[in-house]
Short mmCIF file of C-alpha atoms in Angstrom, two decimals:
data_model
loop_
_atom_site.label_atom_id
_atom_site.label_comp_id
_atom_site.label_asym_id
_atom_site.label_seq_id
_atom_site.Cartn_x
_atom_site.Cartn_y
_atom_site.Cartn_z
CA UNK A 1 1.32 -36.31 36.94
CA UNK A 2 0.76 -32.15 37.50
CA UNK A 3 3.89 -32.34 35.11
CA UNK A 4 2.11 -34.28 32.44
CA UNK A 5 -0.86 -32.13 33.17
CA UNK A 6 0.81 -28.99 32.48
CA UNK A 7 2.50 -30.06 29.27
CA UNK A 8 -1.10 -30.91 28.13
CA UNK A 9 -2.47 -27.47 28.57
CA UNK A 10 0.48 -25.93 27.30
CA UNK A 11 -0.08 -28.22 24.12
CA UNK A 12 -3.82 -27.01 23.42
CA UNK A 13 -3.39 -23.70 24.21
CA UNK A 14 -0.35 -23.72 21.46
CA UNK A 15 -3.06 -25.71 19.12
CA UNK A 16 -6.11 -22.68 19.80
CA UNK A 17 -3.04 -19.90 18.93
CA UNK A 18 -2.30 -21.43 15.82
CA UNK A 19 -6.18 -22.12 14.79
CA UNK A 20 -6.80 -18.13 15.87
CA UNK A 21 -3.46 -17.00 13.75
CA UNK A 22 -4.78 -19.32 11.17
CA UNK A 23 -8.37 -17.77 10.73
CA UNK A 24 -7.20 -14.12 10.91
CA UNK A 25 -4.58 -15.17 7.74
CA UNK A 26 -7.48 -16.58 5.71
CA UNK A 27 -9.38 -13.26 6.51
CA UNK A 28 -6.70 -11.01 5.36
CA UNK A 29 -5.98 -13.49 2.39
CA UNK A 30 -9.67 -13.35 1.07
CA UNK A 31 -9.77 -9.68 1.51
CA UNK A 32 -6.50 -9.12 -0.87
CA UNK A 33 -8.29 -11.32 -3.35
CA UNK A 34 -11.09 -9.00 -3.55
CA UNK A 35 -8.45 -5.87 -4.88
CA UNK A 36 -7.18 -7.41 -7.91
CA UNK A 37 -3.40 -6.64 -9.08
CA UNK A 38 -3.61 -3.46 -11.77
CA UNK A 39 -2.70 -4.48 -15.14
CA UNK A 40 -0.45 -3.16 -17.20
CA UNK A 41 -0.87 -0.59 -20.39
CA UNK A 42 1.90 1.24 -22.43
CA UNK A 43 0.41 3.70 -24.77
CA UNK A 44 2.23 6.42 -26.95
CA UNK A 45 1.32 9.93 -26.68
CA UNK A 46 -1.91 10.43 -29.12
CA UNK A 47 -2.52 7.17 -29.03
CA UNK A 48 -5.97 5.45 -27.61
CA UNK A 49 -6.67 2.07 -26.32
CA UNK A 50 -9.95 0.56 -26.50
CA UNK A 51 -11.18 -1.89 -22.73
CA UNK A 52 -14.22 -3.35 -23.15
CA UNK A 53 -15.92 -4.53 -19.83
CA UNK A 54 -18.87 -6.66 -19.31
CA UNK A 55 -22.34 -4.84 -18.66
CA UNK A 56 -23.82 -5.47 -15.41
CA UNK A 57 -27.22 -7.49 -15.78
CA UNK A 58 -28.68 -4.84 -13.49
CA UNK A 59 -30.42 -2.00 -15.43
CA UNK A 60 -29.66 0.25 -12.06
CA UNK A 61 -25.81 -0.25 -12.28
CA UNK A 62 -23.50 1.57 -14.30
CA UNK A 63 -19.93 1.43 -15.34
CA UNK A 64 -18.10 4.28 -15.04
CA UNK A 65 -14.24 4.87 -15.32
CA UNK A 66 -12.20 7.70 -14.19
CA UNK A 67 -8.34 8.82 -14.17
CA UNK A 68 -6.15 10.39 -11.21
CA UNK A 69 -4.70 12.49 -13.48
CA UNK A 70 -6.61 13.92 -16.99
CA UNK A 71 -3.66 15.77 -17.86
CA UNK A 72 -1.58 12.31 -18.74
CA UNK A 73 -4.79 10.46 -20.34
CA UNK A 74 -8.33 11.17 -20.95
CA UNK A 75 -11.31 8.11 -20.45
CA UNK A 76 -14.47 8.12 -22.05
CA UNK A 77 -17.26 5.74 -23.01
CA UNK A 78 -18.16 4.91 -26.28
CA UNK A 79 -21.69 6.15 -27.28
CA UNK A 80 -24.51 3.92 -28.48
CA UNK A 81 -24.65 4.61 -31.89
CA UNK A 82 -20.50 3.41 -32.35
CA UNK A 83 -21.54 0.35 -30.53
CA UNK A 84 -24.69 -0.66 -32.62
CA UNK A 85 -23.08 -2.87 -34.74
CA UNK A 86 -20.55 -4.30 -31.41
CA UNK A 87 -21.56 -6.88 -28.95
CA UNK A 88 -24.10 -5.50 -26.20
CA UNK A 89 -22.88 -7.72 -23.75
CA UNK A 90 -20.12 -5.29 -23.22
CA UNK A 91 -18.99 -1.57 -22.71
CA UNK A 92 -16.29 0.00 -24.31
CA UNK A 93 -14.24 2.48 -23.03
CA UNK A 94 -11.28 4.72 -24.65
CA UNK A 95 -7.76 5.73 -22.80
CA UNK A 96 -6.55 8.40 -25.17
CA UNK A 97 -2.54 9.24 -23.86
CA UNK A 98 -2.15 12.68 -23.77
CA UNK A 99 1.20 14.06 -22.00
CA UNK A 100 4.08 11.11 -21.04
CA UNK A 101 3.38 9.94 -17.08
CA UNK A 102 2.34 7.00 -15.26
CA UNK A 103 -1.66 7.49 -14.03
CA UNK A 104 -3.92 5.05 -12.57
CA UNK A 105 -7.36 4.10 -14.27
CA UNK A 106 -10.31 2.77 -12.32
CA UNK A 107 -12.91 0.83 -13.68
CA UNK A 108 -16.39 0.52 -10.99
CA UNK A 109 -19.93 -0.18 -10.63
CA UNK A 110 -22.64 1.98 -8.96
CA UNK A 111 -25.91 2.92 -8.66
CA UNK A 112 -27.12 5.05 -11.07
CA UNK A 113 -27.11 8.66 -9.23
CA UNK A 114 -25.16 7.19 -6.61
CA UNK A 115 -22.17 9.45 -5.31
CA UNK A 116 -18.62 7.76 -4.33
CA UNK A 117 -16.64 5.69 -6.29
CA UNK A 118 -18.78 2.38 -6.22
CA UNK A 119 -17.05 -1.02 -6.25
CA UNK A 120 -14.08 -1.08 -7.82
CA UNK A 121 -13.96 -4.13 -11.18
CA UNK A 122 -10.39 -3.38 -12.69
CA UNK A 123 -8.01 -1.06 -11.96
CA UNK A 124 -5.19 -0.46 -14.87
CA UNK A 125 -1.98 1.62 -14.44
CA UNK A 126 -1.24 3.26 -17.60
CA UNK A 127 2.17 4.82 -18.64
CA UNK A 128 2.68 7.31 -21.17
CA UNK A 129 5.48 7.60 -23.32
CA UNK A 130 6.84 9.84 -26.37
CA UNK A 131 6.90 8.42 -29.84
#
């Protein structure tokens, strides 16, 4: 009987292990869903590539982009008055390739005023080539 006993506890405390290795992999899952995969864009040097991104419904959050490297591409928003006659519902951006290279682009949200990077929408990695 102390055998059988034994065996029993040996059982559960295998079955609470696995539920406790279980939850901690759903918590790292969910957490690598949150940083999307970069996408992919090949531009030619001179070249610019138009992303649009949907405008937050909060009038206190903007979109802002920015580059690791402005030498190998250059990101700017489009003004108002080229977007009058374009959908409001989103923001366009330009990624003009200037020198060849591989640079990453980041895409976030964040108070207006607010200092950091914000949260982070899209993230492309853009390579550069020559003609």
């Amino acid at each position: 009987m102390e055998r059988y006993s034994y065996s029993v506890a040996r059982f559960f405390l295998l079955i609470i292990l696995l539920v406790q290795a279980s939850a901690c992999n759903r918590q790292g899952t969910s957490a690598a869903e949150n940083t999307q995969k970069p996408k992919n864009i090949r531009l030619v040097v001179g070249k610019i590539k138009e992303v649009q991104m949907p405008v937050p419904a909060d009038t206190t959050i903007q979109l802002v982009a920015s580059s690791e490297n402005n030498e190998i591409v250059d990101v700017s928003k489009q003004t108002v008055e080229q977007t009058l006659s374009q959908n409001q519902t989103k923001e366009t951006f330009l990624i003009k390739a200037i020198t060849p290279g591989t640079v990453k682009v980041t895409f976030s949200r964040k108070k207006v005023n607010e200092e950091g990077a914000g949260d982070i929408t899209q993230t492309y990695l853009v390579r550069v080539v020559n003609k």
